[in-house]
Short mmCIF file of C-alpha atoms in Angstrom, two decimals:
data_model
loop_
_atom_site.label_atom_id
_atom_site.label_comp_id
_atom_site.label_asym_id
_atom_site.label_seq_id
_atom_site.Cartn_x
_atom_site.Cartn_y
_atom_site.Cartn_z
CA MET A 1 -154.48 -115.71 -37.53
CA THR A 2 -155.80 -113.54 -34.69
CA ARG A 3 -153.63 -112.18 -32.14
CA PRO A 4 -153.73 -109.29 -29.44
CA HIS A 5 -153.22 -105.91 -31.06
CA THR A 6 -151.70 -103.80 -28.27
CA ARG A 7 -148.13 -103.69 -27.01
CA PRO A 8 -149.04 -103.68 -23.30
CA ALA A 9 -149.75 -107.37 -23.80
CA LEU A 10 -145.97 -107.61 -23.53
CA LEU A 11 -145.85 -111.01 -22.00
CA LEU A 12 -147.88 -112.36 -24.90
CA ALA A 13 -146.28 -110.62 -27.82
CA ALA A 14 -142.60 -110.64 -26.95
CA LEU A 15 -142.45 -114.30 -26.01
CA LEU A 16 -143.89 -115.21 -29.40
CA LEU A 17 -141.63 -112.94 -31.43
CA ALA A 18 -139.19 -115.77 -32.03
CA LEU A 19 -141.94 -118.02 -33.33
CA VAL A 20 -142.84 -115.59 -36.10
CA ALA A 21 -139.34 -114.29 -36.85
CA GLY A 22 -138.28 -117.31 -38.86
CA CYS A 23 -136.41 -120.52 -38.16
CA SER A 24 -132.99 -118.92 -38.44
CA ALA A 25 -133.80 -116.54 -35.58
CA LEU A 26 -135.81 -118.87 -33.38
CA ARG A 27 -133.20 -120.15 -30.94
CA VAL A 28 -131.42 -116.81 -30.60
CA GLY A 29 -134.68 -114.90 -30.27
CA TYR A 30 -136.15 -117.21 -27.68
CA ASN A 31 -132.99 -117.32 -25.59
CA GLN A 32 -133.00 -113.51 -25.52
CA ALA A 33 -136.70 -113.23 -24.65
CA ASP A 34 -135.85 -111.71 -21.26
CA LEU A 35 -133.99 -108.86 -22.98
CA ILE A 36 -136.76 -108.41 -25.55
CA LEU A 37 -139.39 -108.21 -22.82
CA ALA A 38 -137.33 -105.77 -20.79
CA HIS A 39 -136.79 -103.58 -23.85
CA TYR A 40 -140.51 -103.40 -24.63
CA ALA A 41 -141.48 -102.83 -21.01
CA ASN A 42 -139.06 -99.96 -20.60
CA ASP A 43 -140.03 -98.41 -23.93
CA TYR A 44 -143.72 -98.45 -23.16
CA PHE A 45 -143.75 -97.83 -19.41
CA ASP A 46 -140.43 -96.03 -18.72
CA LEU A 47 -139.82 -98.20 -15.64
CA ASP A 48 -137.65 -97.02 -12.77
CA ARG A 49 -134.80 -99.15 -11.42
CA THR A 50 -136.88 -100.91 -8.75
CA GLN A 51 -139.59 -101.72 -11.26
CA ARG A 52 -137.04 -103.02 -13.77
CA LEU A 53 -135.56 -105.40 -11.21
CA ASP A 54 -139.03 -106.59 -10.23
CA PHE A 55 -139.92 -107.04 -13.91
CA GLU A 56 -136.79 -109.11 -14.53
CA ALA A 57 -137.58 -111.45 -11.62
CA ARG A 58 -141.16 -111.95 -12.77
CA THR A 59 -140.02 -112.48 -16.36
CA ASP A 60 -137.55 -115.16 -15.26
CA ARG A 61 -140.38 -117.09 -13.59
CA LEU A 62 -142.62 -116.80 -16.64
CA LEU A 63 -139.87 -117.89 -19.02
CA ALA A 64 -139.00 -120.90 -16.86
CA TRP A 65 -142.65 -121.97 -16.90
CA HIS A 66 -142.91 -121.36 -20.63
CA ARG A 67 -139.82 -123.40 -21.47
CA ARG A 68 -140.84 -126.25 -19.16
CA ASP A 69 -144.57 -126.47 -19.89
CA GLN A 70 -145.28 -124.74 -23.18
CA LEU A 71 -142.45 -125.58 -25.53
CA PRO A 72 -143.19 -129.33 -25.45
CA ASP A 73 -146.82 -128.48 -26.19
CA TYR A 74 -145.72 -126.34 -29.16
CA VAL A 75 -143.65 -129.25 -30.45
CA ALA A 76 -146.66 -131.56 -30.25
CA PHE A 77 -148.92 -128.96 -31.86
CA LEU A 78 -146.61 -128.32 -34.81
CA THR A 79 -145.91 -132.03 -35.21
CA GLU A 80 -149.64 -132.61 -35.60
CA ALA A 81 -149.83 -129.65 -38.00
CA LYS A 82 -147.08 -131.24 -40.11
CA ALA A 83 -148.89 -134.58 -40.17
CA ARG A 84 -152.08 -132.88 -41.31
CA THR A 85 -150.15 -131.01 -44.00
CA GLU A 86 -148.54 -134.18 -45.29
CA ARG A 87 -151.87 -135.92 -45.78
CA GLY A 88 -153.48 -132.85 -47.39
CA VAL A 89 -154.98 -129.85 -45.61
CA ALA A 90 -158.77 -129.45 -45.49
CA ARG A 91 -160.85 -126.56 -44.21
CA GLU A 92 -161.21 -128.12 -40.76
CA ASP A 93 -157.41 -128.40 -40.48
CA VAL A 94 -156.97 -124.66 -41.06
CA LEU A 95 -159.65 -123.90 -38.46
CA TRP A 96 -157.92 -126.32 -36.06
CA LEU A 97 -154.65 -124.41 -36.55
CA ILE A 98 -156.27 -121.00 -36.01
CA GLU A 99 -158.04 -122.10 -32.84
CA GLY A 100 -154.89 -123.82 -31.60
CA VAL A 101 -152.86 -120.63 -31.90
CA LYS A 102 -155.57 -118.63 -30.12
CA ALA A 103 -155.71 -121.18 -27.30
CA ARG A 104 -151.96 -120.94 -26.76
CA PHE A 105 -152.09 -117.15 -26.62
CA ARG A 106 -154.83 -117.46 -23.99
CA THR A 107 -152.81 -119.94 -21.95
CA LEU A 108 -149.87 -117.55 -21.93
CA GLY A 109 -152.06 -114.60 -20.96
CA ALA A 110 -153.71 -116.53 -18.14
CA GLN A 111 -150.31 -117.51 -16.75
CA ALA A 112 -148.84 -114.02 -17.06
CA ALA A 113 -151.68 -112.01 -15.53
CA PRO A 114 -151.32 -112.89 -11.82
CA ASP A 115 -147.61 -112.07 -11.87
CA ALA A 116 -147.93 -108.97 -14.05
CA ALA A 117 -150.70 -107.38 -11.98
CA PRO A 118 -148.57 -106.45 -8.91
CA LEU A 119 -145.97 -104.78 -11.13
CA LEU A 120 -148.61 -102.86 -13.11
CA ALA A 121 -150.07 -101.69 -9.80
CA THR A 122 -146.84 -99.75 -9.15
CA LEU A 123 -147.16 -97.63 -12.30
CA THR A 124 -147.40 -93.90 -11.76
CA ASP A 125 -149.75 -91.58 -13.62
CA ALA A 126 -146.73 -90.20 -15.47
CA GLN A 127 -145.77 -93.68 -16.66
CA ILE A 128 -149.31 -94.29 -17.91
CA ALA A 129 -149.17 -90.97 -19.77
CA HIS A 130 -145.88 -92.14 -21.31
CA LEU A 131 -147.63 -95.34 -22.39
CA GLN A 132 -150.29 -93.32 -24.21
CA GLN A 133 -147.59 -91.40 -26.07
CA GLU A 134 -146.01 -94.68 -27.18
CA TRP A 135 -149.41 -95.95 -28.30
CA ASP A 136 -149.91 -92.82 -30.37
CA LYS A 137 -146.58 -93.41 -32.14
CA SER A 138 -147.38 -97.08 -32.69
CA ASN A 139 -150.80 -96.27 -34.11
CA ALA A 140 -149.33 -93.70 -36.49
CA LYS A 141 -146.76 -96.26 -37.64
CA PHE A 142 -149.51 -98.83 -38.26
CA ALA A 143 -151.46 -96.31 -40.35
CA ARG A 144 -148.37 -95.54 -42.44
CA GLU A 145 -147.34 -99.15 -42.93
CA TRP A 146 -150.81 -100.22 -44.03
CA LYS A 147 -151.41 -97.02 -46.07
CA LEU A 148 -154.76 -96.34 -44.44
CA ALA A 149 -155.04 -92.95 -46.15
CA ALA A 150 -154.29 -94.35 -49.61
CA PRO A 151 -156.86 -95.28 -52.28
CA GLU A 152 -158.34 -98.77 -52.11
CA ALA A 153 -156.40 -100.00 -55.14
CA GLU A 154 -153.09 -99.10 -53.49
CA ARG A 155 -154.05 -100.78 -50.23
CA ARG A 156 -155.05 -103.92 -52.13
CA ARG A 157 -151.69 -103.98 -53.94
CA LEU A 158 -149.97 -103.77 -50.55
CA ILE A 159 -151.98 -106.70 -49.18
CA LEU A 160 -151.24 -108.74 -52.31
CA ARG A 161 -147.52 -108.06 -51.97
CA LYS A 162 -147.51 -109.02 -48.30
CA THR A 163 -149.52 -112.18 -49.01
CA LEU A 164 -147.21 -113.28 -51.82
CA ASP A 165 -144.18 -112.66 -49.59
CA GLN A 166 -145.72 -114.79 -46.84
CA VAL A 167 -146.41 -117.66 -49.22
CA ARG A 168 -142.94 -117.47 -50.79
CA ASP A 169 -141.37 -117.62 -47.32
CA TRP A 170 -142.78 -121.14 -47.06
CA THR A 171 -142.75 -122.40 -50.64
CA GLY A 172 -139.98 -120.53 -52.42
CA ALA A 173 -140.59 -118.95 -55.81
CA LEU A 174 -144.15 -119.07 -57.14
CA THR A 175 -145.15 -119.54 -60.75
CA VAL A 176 -146.94 -116.81 -62.66
CA GLU A 177 -150.09 -118.93 -62.57
CA GLN A 178 -149.88 -119.34 -58.79
CA GLU A 179 -149.42 -115.62 -58.25
CA LYS A 180 -152.37 -114.85 -60.52
CA GLN A 181 -154.53 -117.36 -58.65
CA ILE A 182 -153.71 -115.73 -55.31
CA ALA A 183 -154.35 -112.26 -56.73
CA ASP A 184 -157.73 -113.34 -58.09
CA LEU A 185 -158.77 -114.86 -54.76
CA LEU A 186 -157.63 -111.81 -52.80
CA ARG A 187 -160.01 -109.58 -54.74
CA GLY A 188 -162.84 -111.18 -52.80
CA VAL A 189 -161.28 -110.47 -49.39
CA PRO A 190 -162.83 -107.45 -47.61
CA LEU A 191 -160.46 -104.64 -46.65
CA VAL A 192 -160.44 -104.58 -42.85
CA THR A 193 -157.22 -102.73 -42.08
CA GLN A 194 -159.05 -99.55 -41.06
CA LEU A 195 -161.37 -101.53 -38.77
CA ARG A 196 -158.36 -103.43 -37.45
CA HIS A 197 -156.70 -100.09 -36.67
CA GLU A 198 -159.82 -98.96 -34.81
CA ASP A 199 -159.86 -102.24 -32.89
CA ARG A 200 -156.28 -101.67 -31.77
CA ILE A 201 -157.34 -98.34 -30.34
CA ARG A 202 -160.37 -99.95 -28.67
CA ARG A 203 -158.07 -102.42 -26.93
CA GLN A 204 -155.75 -99.64 -25.83
CA LYS A 205 -158.63 -97.68 -24.34
CA GLU A 206 -159.80 -100.80 -22.52
CA PHE A 207 -156.34 -101.27 -21.07
CA ALA A 208 -156.12 -97.62 -20.02
CA ARG A 209 -159.44 -97.95 -18.18
CA LEU A 210 -158.18 -101.14 -16.61
CA LEU A 211 -155.01 -99.45 -15.38
CA ALA A 212 -157.16 -96.88 -13.59
CA GLU A 213 -158.19 -99.80 -11.35
CA ARG A 214 -154.66 -101.17 -10.98
CA ARG A 215 -154.68 -100.98 -7.18
CA GLN A 216 -158.10 -102.59 -6.73
CA PRO A 217 -158.31 -106.15 -5.30
CA ASP A 218 -159.89 -107.61 -8.45
CA PHE A 219 -157.34 -106.09 -10.84
CA ALA A 220 -155.51 -109.36 -11.57
CA GLY A 221 -158.73 -111.08 -12.58
CA LYS A 222 -159.72 -108.24 -14.88
CA LEU A 223 -156.22 -108.20 -16.39
CA ARG A 224 -156.47 -111.92 -17.07
CA ALA A 225 -159.81 -111.41 -18.82
CA TRP A 226 -158.37 -108.58 -20.94
CA LEU A 227 -155.35 -110.66 -21.98
CA THR A 228 -157.33 -113.79 -22.82
CA ASP A 229 -160.51 -112.39 -24.39
CA TRP A 230 -159.29 -109.83 -26.92
CA GLU A 231 -162.25 -110.45 -29.25
CA SER A 232 -164.93 -109.42 -26.74
CA GLY A 233 -166.30 -105.93 -27.36
CA ARG A 234 -165.39 -105.74 -31.03
CA ASN A 235 -167.31 -103.58 -33.44
CA PRO A 236 -170.00 -105.92 -34.92
CA GLU A 237 -169.07 -104.77 -38.43
CA TYR A 238 -165.43 -105.69 -37.81
CA GLU A 239 -166.47 -109.05 -36.36
CA ARG A 240 -168.64 -109.80 -39.39
CA MET A 241 -166.00 -108.75 -41.89
CA GLN A 242 -163.27 -110.59 -40.01
CA GLU A 243 -165.27 -113.80 -40.39
CA GLN A 244 -165.45 -113.15 -44.12
CA VAL A 245 -161.71 -112.52 -44.24
CA THR A 246 -161.03 -115.78 -42.42
CA GLU A 247 -163.18 -117.76 -44.84
CA GLN A 248 -161.53 -116.16 -47.86
CA ARG A 249 -158.07 -116.74 -46.41
CA ILE A 250 -158.93 -120.40 -45.90
CA ARG A 251 -159.92 -120.60 -49.56
CA ILE A 252 -156.57 -119.10 -50.51
CA ILE A 253 -154.65 -121.57 -48.32
CA LEU A 254 -156.49 -124.53 -49.79
CA ALA A 255 -156.06 -123.27 -53.35
CA VAL A 256 -152.35 -122.63 -52.86
CA GLN A 257 -151.86 -126.05 -51.32
CA ALA A 258 -153.59 -127.72 -54.27
CA SER A 259 -151.31 -125.87 -56.71
CA LEU A 260 -147.97 -126.60 -55.03
CA THR A 261 -145.31 -128.52 -56.89
CA PRO A 262 -143.58 -131.45 -55.12
CA GLU A 263 -140.53 -129.23 -54.54
CA GLN A 264 -142.63 -126.44 -53.03
CA LYS A 265 -144.33 -128.94 -50.70
CA ARG A 266 -140.96 -130.32 -49.60
CA LYS A 267 -139.70 -126.82 -48.85
CA ALA A 268 -142.77 -125.97 -46.74
CA LEU A 269 -142.59 -129.23 -44.80
CA HIS A 270 -138.85 -128.81 -44.28
CA ARG A 271 -139.36 -125.36 -42.82
CA LEU A 272 -142.07 -126.64 -40.50
CA GLN A 273 -139.74 -129.42 -39.35
CA ASP A 274 -137.05 -126.81 -38.67
CA TYR A 275 -139.46 -125.07 -36.29
CA ILE A 276 -140.20 -128.35 -34.55
CA ASP A 277 -136.50 -129.22 -34.20
CA ASP A 278 -135.62 -125.78 -32.85
CA LEU A 279 -138.45 -125.84 -30.30
CA ARG A 280 -137.48 -129.31 -29.17
CA ALA A 281 -133.87 -128.19 -28.74
CA LEU A 282 -134.94 -125.11 -26.78
CA ALA A 283 -137.09 -127.23 -24.47
CA GLY A 284 -134.13 -129.57 -23.93
CA GLN A 285 -131.87 -126.72 -22.85
CA ARG A 286 -133.85 -126.59 -19.60
CA VAL A 287 -132.53 -130.06 -18.70
CA ALA A 288 -128.96 -129.20 -19.68
CA ALA A 289 -129.05 -126.05 -17.55
CA GLN A 290 -130.14 -127.86 -14.38
#
């Protein structure tokens, strides 16, 4: 699944943290999204008191819109995903899911940009320098976590471990045969973590150049484009290899699905339903609060 790679896309990343944190954390995480956003904003931009108050007011508006307009859409989207899963996932269903997630990121970015632009326009040069320092730390952490300096065999073992963990999160324990099947399929997946790391830095540089124009009249429009079109300007080699990765990952998803036991399928569908139920409950809290 593709997503923006730089933390200044705060209004994108932090709002979706709860959706990827797991069902048990969804309601708590979403209801604390204002605190999560404020934490990231202050960490990366070192906001002063006036800016923090402005940020909180803008965040409240965005969260109200998101709960009212987007959560029901997420419920419908995941309900359709569950129906497709129940009848048996095909390649076009996986592509539908990928594009659906991208579209919802873009909707969020388009909504956030006009309100974020005036706040970003107040940033000082010192705050932008602080942002670069935070980027440098984040990039170093990424390189460590993904073992970019390690031999290829070690990096492939890391990817296999992460992939197996992701699958087990949905299905429970895997059989030896299922793990071997996944390992065999992963051998054909190109290693793109180094190119992904370079793409993160590309996006950061784009954002830094954009911030240099933060007080220009067309800044909000350019910010919207940056938030919603994160794939534009990619290294052609990364783009080509990413397409290969996507195709191989689809093969893995289809192969895993075909190998699941009835109990594993029930567990995956139950977890998906938990997401749907939690999102529906979160959307309903808007009515209760009025």
